[in-house]
mmCIF file of C-alpha atoms in Angstrom:
data_model
loop_
_atom_site.group_PDB
_atom_site.id
_atom_site.type_symbol
_atom_site.label_atom_id
_atom_site.label_comp_id
_atom_site.label_asym_id
_atom_site.label_seq_id
_atom_site.Cartn_x
_atom_site.Cartn_y
_atom_site.Cartn_z
ATOM 1 C CA LYS H 1196 108.925 -65.758 -70.652
ATOM 2 C CA THR H 1197 105.454 -64.188 -71.028
ATOM 3 C CA PHE H 1198 106.116 -61.784 -67.754
ATOM 4 C CA GLU H 1199 109.557 -60.457 -69.393
ATOM 5 C CA ARG H 1200 107.706 -60.187 -72.823
ATOM 6 C CA PHE H 1201 105.605 -57.582 -71.462
ATOM 7 C CA HIS H 1202 108.595 -56.105 -69.078
ATOM 8 C CA MET H 1203 106.758 -57.299 -65.910
ATOM 9 C CA ILE H 1204 109.947 -59.184 -63.805
ATOM 10 C CA GLU H 1205 113.837 -59.036 -64.882
ATOM 11 C CA SER H 1206 115.776 -62.716 -64.835
ATOM 12 C CA THR H 1207 119.327 -61.818 -63.193
ATOM 13 C CA VAL H 1208 122.414 -63.928 -62.557
ATOM 14 C CA LYS H 1209 120.845 -63.438 -58.720
ATOM 15 C CA GLY H 1210 117.146 -64.709 -59.162
ATOM 16 C CA ILE H 1211 113.912 -62.933 -60.817
ATOM 17 C CA TYR H 1212 112.671 -59.941 -59.425
ATOM 18 C CA ILE H 1213 109.363 -57.755 -60.519
ATOM 19 C CA ALA H 1214 109.852 -54.585 -62.049
ATOM 20 C CA ASN H 1215 109.013 -51.384 -61.211
ATOM 21 C CA PHE H 1216 107.999 -52.784 -57.778
ATOM 22 C CA GLU H 1217 108.524 -49.771 -55.725
ATOM 23 C CA LYS H 1218 105.702 -48.157 -58.151
ATOM 24 C CA TYR H 1219 103.334 -50.041 -57.526
ATOM 25 C CA GLN H 1220 102.793 -50.015 -54.043
ATOM 26 C CA ASN H 1221 100.192 -47.332 -52.214
ATOM 27 C CA ILE H 1222 103.265 -45.947 -49.776
ATOM 28 C CA GLU H 1223 100.617 -43.001 -48.411
ATOM 29 C CA GLY H 1224 98.028 -45.954 -48.165
ATOM 30 C CA MET H 1225 100.189 -47.172 -45.804
ATOM 31 C CA ASP H 1226 101.593 -44.275 -44.166
ATOM 32 C CA LYS H 1227 97.938 -42.784 -43.098
ATOM 33 C CA ILE H 1228 97.381 -46.585 -41.453
ATOM 34 C CA ARG H 1229 100.664 -46.262 -39.577
ATOM 35 C CA GLU H 1230 99.164 -42.888 -38.584
ATOM 36 C CA GLN H 1231 95.796 -43.990 -37.909
ATOM 37 C CA ASN H 1232 97.558 -47.347 -35.488
ATOM 38 C CA ARG H 1233 99.739 -44.487 -33.927
ATOM 39 C CA LEU H 1234 96.660 -42.065 -33.014
ATOM 40 C CA ARG H 1235 94.299 -45.249 -31.883
ATOM 41 C CA LYS H 1236 97.446 -46.193 -29.509
ATOM 42 C CA GLN H 1237 97.763 -43.125 -27.767
ATOM 43 C CA ARG H 1238 94.386 -42.415 -27.625
ATOM 44 C CA GLU H 1239 93.874 -45.558 -25.847
ATOM 45 C CA ARG H 1240 96.563 -44.498 -23.648
ATOM 46 C CA GLU H 1241 95.248 -41.601 -22.775
ATOM 47 C CA ARG H 1242 91.443 -43.279 -22.089
ATOM 48 C CA LYS H 1243 93.392 -45.885 -19.731
ATOM 49 C CA GLU H 1244 95.302 -42.921 -17.844
ATOM 50 C CA ALA H 1245 91.790 -41.278 -17.407
ATOM 51 C CA LEU H 1246 90.623 -44.224 -15.904
ATOM 52 C CA LEU H 1247 93.195 -44.486 -13.799
ATOM 53 C CA LEU H 1248 92.779 -40.844 -12.898
ATOM 54 C CA GLU H 1249 89.402 -41.696 -11.810
ATOM 55 C CA GLU H 1250 89.530 -44.510 -10.206
ATOM 56 C CA SER H 1251 92.229 -42.647 -7.842
ATOM 57 C CA LEU H 1252 89.728 -40.044 -7.522
ATOM 58 C CA SER H 1253 87.027 -42.337 -6.347
ATOM 59 C CA ALA H 1254 88.879 -44.271 -4.151
ATOM 60 C CA THR H 1255 89.661 -40.831 -2.338
ATOM 61 C CA VAL H 1256 86.655 -38.001 -2.240
ATOM 62 C CA PRO H 1257 83.882 -39.963 -1.523
ATOM 63 C CA GLU H 1258 81.074 -39.946 -4.467
ATOM 64 C CA ASP H 1259 78.435 -38.098 -2.292
ATOM 65 C CA ASP H 1260 80.396 -35.066 -2.056
ATOM 66 C CA LEU H 1261 81.176 -34.839 -5.190
ATOM 67 C CA GLU H 1262 77.405 -34.840 -5.992
ATOM 68 C CA THR H 1263 75.615 -33.144 -3.752
ATOM 69 C CA ALA H 1264 78.794 -30.179 -3.095
ATOM 70 C CA GLY H 1265 76.101 -27.061 -2.565
ATOM 71 C CA ASN H 1266 78.526 -24.957 -0.445
ATOM 72 C CA ASP H 1267 81.338 -22.742 -1.187
ATOM 73 C CA SER H 1268 83.353 -24.425 1.673
ATOM 74 C CA VAL H 1269 82.882 -27.414 -0.539
ATOM 75 C CA THR H 1270 83.260 -26.137 -3.621
ATOM 76 C CA ASN H 1271 86.331 -24.556 -2.442
ATOM 77 C CA ASP H 1272 87.908 -27.833 -1.684
ATOM 78 C CA VAL H 1273 86.699 -30.072 -4.739
ATOM 79 C CA THR H 1274 88.191 -27.782 -7.859
ATOM 80 C CA GLY H 1275 89.077 -28.511 -11.496
ATOM 81 C CA MET H 1276 91.769 -31.452 -12.045
ATOM 82 C CA SER H 1277 95.156 -30.663 -13.142
ATOM 83 C CA ARG H 1278 97.060 -31.374 -15.814
ATOM 84 C CA ASP H 1279 100.309 -33.242 -13.327
ATOM 85 C CA MET H 1280 97.470 -35.015 -11.969
ATOM 86 C CA SER H 1281 96.744 -36.483 -14.929
ATOM 87 C CA ARG H 1282 100.343 -37.491 -15.285
ATOM 88 C CA ASP H 1283 101.077 -38.732 -12.139
ATOM 89 C CA VAL H 1284 98.352 -40.720 -10.561
ATOM 90 C CA THR H 1285 100.996 -42.289 -7.658
ATOM 91 C CA GLN H 1286 102.355 -38.964 -7.065
ATOM 92 C CA GLN H 1287 98.922 -37.966 -6.047
ATOM 93 C CA ASN H 1288 98.105 -41.088 -4.240
ATOM 94 C CA LYS H 1289 101.346 -40.357 -2.062
ATOM 95 C CA ASN H 1290 100.404 -36.408 -1.287
ATOM 96 C CA LYS H 1291 96.659 -37.365 0.062
ATOM 97 C CA ASN H 1292 96.618 -35.136 2.308
ATOM 98 C CA LYS H 1293 96.766 -32.437 -0.158
ATOM 99 C CA ASP H 1294 94.285 -30.683 -1.648
ATOM 100 C CA ILE H 1295 92.643 -32.807 -4.527
ATOM 101 C CA ASN H 1296 91.374 -31.306 -7.748
ATOM 102 C CA ILE H 1297 88.561 -32.667 -10.244
ATOM 103 C CA CYS H 1298 86.516 -31.336 -12.373
ATOM 104 C CA ALA H 1299 84.289 -28.914 -9.719
ATOM 105 C CA PRO H 1300 81.032 -30.375 -9.852
ATOM 106 C CA LYS H 1301 78.846 -27.449 -9.706
ATOM 107 C CA PRO H 1302 78.281 -25.040 -12.499
ATOM 108 C CA HIS H 1303 80.714 -21.855 -13.072
ATOM 109 C CA GLU H 1304 79.848 -18.062 -12.129
ATOM 110 C CA THR H 1305 81.071 -16.685 -15.084
ATOM 111 C CA ASP H 1306 80.021 -13.066 -14.628
ATOM 112 C CA LYS H 1307 82.605 -9.990 -14.408
ATOM 113 C CA ARG H 1308 82.439 -9.720 -10.116
ATOM 114 C CA LYS H 1309 83.856 -13.317 -9.833
ATOM 115 C CA SER H 1310 87.338 -13.380 -8.787
ATOM 116 C CA LYS H 1311 90.328 -13.664 -11.077
ATOM 117 C CA ALA H 1312 91.206 -17.308 -9.481
ATOM 118 C CA ASP H 1313 87.573 -18.133 -10.189
ATOM 119 C CA GLN H 1314 88.511 -17.252 -13.976
ATOM 120 C CA GLU H 1315 91.641 -18.653 -14.067
ATOM 121 C CA GLN H 1316 89.850 -22.267 -12.453
ATOM 122 C CA LEU H 1317 87.119 -21.983 -15.368
ATOM 123 C CA VAL H 1318 90.454 -21.745 -18.104
ATOM 124 C CA LYS H 1319 92.075 -24.995 -15.916
ATOM 125 C CA ASP H 1320 88.781 -26.922 -16.191
ATOM 126 C CA PHE H 1321 88.342 -26.387 -19.822
ATOM 127 C CA GLU H 1322 91.132 -27.258 -20.270
ATOM 128 C CA ILE H 1323 91.213 -30.724 -19.020
ATOM 129 C CA ILE H 1324 88.062 -31.461 -21.234
ATOM 130 C CA TYR H 1325 89.527 -30.361 -24.113
ATOM 131 C CA GLY H 1326 92.809 -32.306 -23.443
ATOM 132 C CA ILE H 1327 90.927 -35.793 -23.371
ATOM 133 C CA TYR H 1328 89.553 -34.590 -27.091
ATOM 134 C CA PRO H 1329 91.640 -36.571 -30.101
ATOM 135 C CA LYS H 1330 90.126 -34.077 -32.823
ATOM 136 C CA LYS H 1331 91.881 -30.342 -32.259
ATOM 137 C CA VAL H 1332 89.648 -28.109 -34.573
ATOM 138 C CA GLY H 1333 87.772 -25.103 -32.544
ATOM 139 C CA ARG H 1334 89.323 -24.525 -29.039
ATOM 140 C CA THR H 1335 87.805 -21.004 -29.032
ATOM 141 C CA VAL H 1336 84.510 -21.552 -30.351
ATOM 142 C CA ALA H 1337 84.542 -24.497 -27.535
ATOM 143 C CA PHE H 1338 85.375 -22.791 -24.872
ATOM 144 C CA ALA H 1339 82.449 -19.975 -25.844
ATOM 145 C CA ASN H 1340 79.716 -22.705 -25.502
ATOM 146 C CA TYR H 1341 81.910 -24.298 -22.571
ATOM 147 C CA ARG H 1342 81.224 -20.605 -20.482
ATOM 148 C CA GLN H 1343 78.014 -20.998 -21.245
ATOM 149 C CA TRP H 1344 76.910 -24.352 -19.851
ATOM 150 C CA VAL H 1345 78.465 -24.260 -17.029
ATOM 151 C CA SER H 1346 77.620 -20.613 -16.452
ATOM 152 C CA ALA H 1347 74.462 -19.376 -13.670
ATOM 153 C CA LYS H 1348 72.145 -18.421 -16.878
ATOM 154 C CA GLY H 1349 73.196 -21.940 -18.972
ATOM 155 C CA LYS H 1350 73.392 -21.951 -22.405
ATOM 156 C CA GLU H 1351 70.135 -21.514 -24.963
ATOM 157 C CA VAL H 1352 69.257 -24.544 -27.070
ATOM 158 C CA SER H 1353 65.477 -24.087 -29.197
ATOM 159 C CA GLY H 1354 63.933 -22.020 -26.451
ATOM 160 C CA ARG H 1355 65.274 -23.894 -23.607
ATOM 161 C CA ARG H 1356 68.096 -23.049 -21.269
ATOM 162 C CA TYR H 1357 70.398 -25.762 -20.035
ATOM 163 C CA GLN H 1358 73.220 -25.165 -17.192
ATOM 164 C CA LEU H 1359 75.382 -28.264 -16.824
ATOM 165 C CA THR H 1360 78.023 -28.959 -14.426
ATOM 166 C CA ASN H 1361 81.805 -29.859 -15.568
ATOM 167 C CA ARG H 1362 81.665 -33.553 -14.883
ATOM 168 C CA GLN H 1363 78.837 -33.797 -16.919
ATOM 169 C CA ILE H 1364 80.339 -32.060 -19.611
ATOM 170 C CA TYR H 1365 83.901 -34.561 -19.457
ATOM 171 C CA ARG H 1366 81.563 -37.312 -18.736
ATOM 172 C CA ALA H 1367 79.604 -36.246 -21.872
ATOM 173 C CA VAL H 1368 82.177 -35.725 -24.218
ATOM 174 C CA LYS H 1369 83.793 -39.017 -23.279
ATOM 175 C CA ARG H 1370 81.250 -40.726 -24.242
ATOM 176 C CA TYR H 1371 81.409 -39.500 -27.428
ATOM 177 C CA ILE H 1372 85.013 -40.684 -27.654
ATOM 178 C CA ARG H 1373 84.280 -44.431 -26.669
ATOM 179 C CA GLN H 1374 81.193 -44.084 -29.200
ATOM 180 C CA GLN H 1375 83.254 -43.076 -31.670
ATOM 181 C CA GLU H 1376 86.372 -45.967 -30.556
ATOM 182 C CA ASP H 1377 83.686 -48.451 -30.791
ATOM 183 C CA ALA H 1378 82.401 -47.856 -33.888
ATOM 184 C CA GLY H 1379 85.778 -48.232 -35.135
ATOM 185 C CA LYS H 1380 86.312 -44.763 -36.753
ATOM 186 C CA ASP H 1381 89.903 -44.060 -36.400
ATOM 187 C CA ASP H 1382 90.426 -40.786 -39.052
ATOM 188 C CA LEU H 1383 89.604 -38.080 -37.080
ATOM 189 C CA ALA H 1384 87.508 -37.035 -40.506
ATOM 190 C CA TYR H 1385 84.678 -38.917 -38.972
ATOM 191 C CA TRP H 1386 84.763 -37.160 -35.731
ATOM 192 C CA LYS H 1387 83.140 -33.993 -34.712
ATOM 193 C CA ASN H 1388 85.007 -31.079 -34.389
ATOM 194 C CA PHE H 1389 85.259 -29.986 -30.687
ATOM 195 C CA ASP H 1390 82.918 -26.810 -30.990
ATOM 196 C CA THR H 1391 80.641 -28.835 -32.858
ATOM 197 C CA LEU H 1392 80.694 -31.566 -30.707
ATOM 198 C CA MET H 1393 80.521 -28.607 -28.048
ATOM 199 C CA GLY H 1394 77.547 -27.028 -29.084
ATOM 200 C CA ARG H 1395 73.704 -28.215 -28.806
ATOM 201 C CA GLN H 1396 75.106 -31.361 -30.183
ATOM 202 C CA LEU H 1397 76.043 -32.485 -26.830
ATOM 203 C CA LEU H 1398 73.436 -32.476 -25.013
ATOM 204 C CA ASP H 1399 72.878 -36.012 -26.997
ATOM 205 C CA TYR H 1400 75.578 -37.725 -24.954
ATOM 206 C CA VAL H 1401 74.484 -35.932 -20.980
ATOM 207 C CA ASP H 1402 73.849 -38.064 -18.832
ATOM 208 C CA TRP H 1403 71.297 -36.232 -16.636
ATOM 209 C CA GLU H 1404 70.741 -38.487 -13.608
ATOM 210 C CA GLU H 1405 74.048 -36.878 -12.648
ATOM 211 C CA GLY H 1406 72.417 -33.500 -12.394
ATOM 212 C CA GLY H 1407 72.294 -30.314 -14.108
#
């Protein structure tokens, strides 16, 4: 009777109902949770695909060839991963006689004398790294930073120049992704914009034992 007096419930022949039930539900909050769960599952799928790809490539290409590639012939054989490989690792294993594309282990030469094919490869390698990052903010500036990191001169940070390989950058980005996921930061608002991560802060996640 008290609840009825304050219009908190309604008694009918069918039963007792909470008045204005929908009014008290946090619809926006529930939608936000569902979206966060969807993004977390999507990132988990992408991470598993990347791991499968890495394992597949490691089984096919000797690690020493990737670390010590230092001449043009090796570099031409070991270039950048393509999106098709990420989508279909099984098909790649069936075509072992075809060229194997992975993130180039050497820094790029980004001067104007390079061929159109080399410039296109530079974009391809960047797109692979951009593709694994969930927060798609700052692509243009991130690409400009990327070109500096992998160039022959490298990128200047606090008076020093650092030259990174594609593989170092790829793995550095993956380390940051794992750090955020392990911390349970599902809301992308707490992630760095991609151009910020690809700036000087990238050095915090680089493994220097990988070269560079």
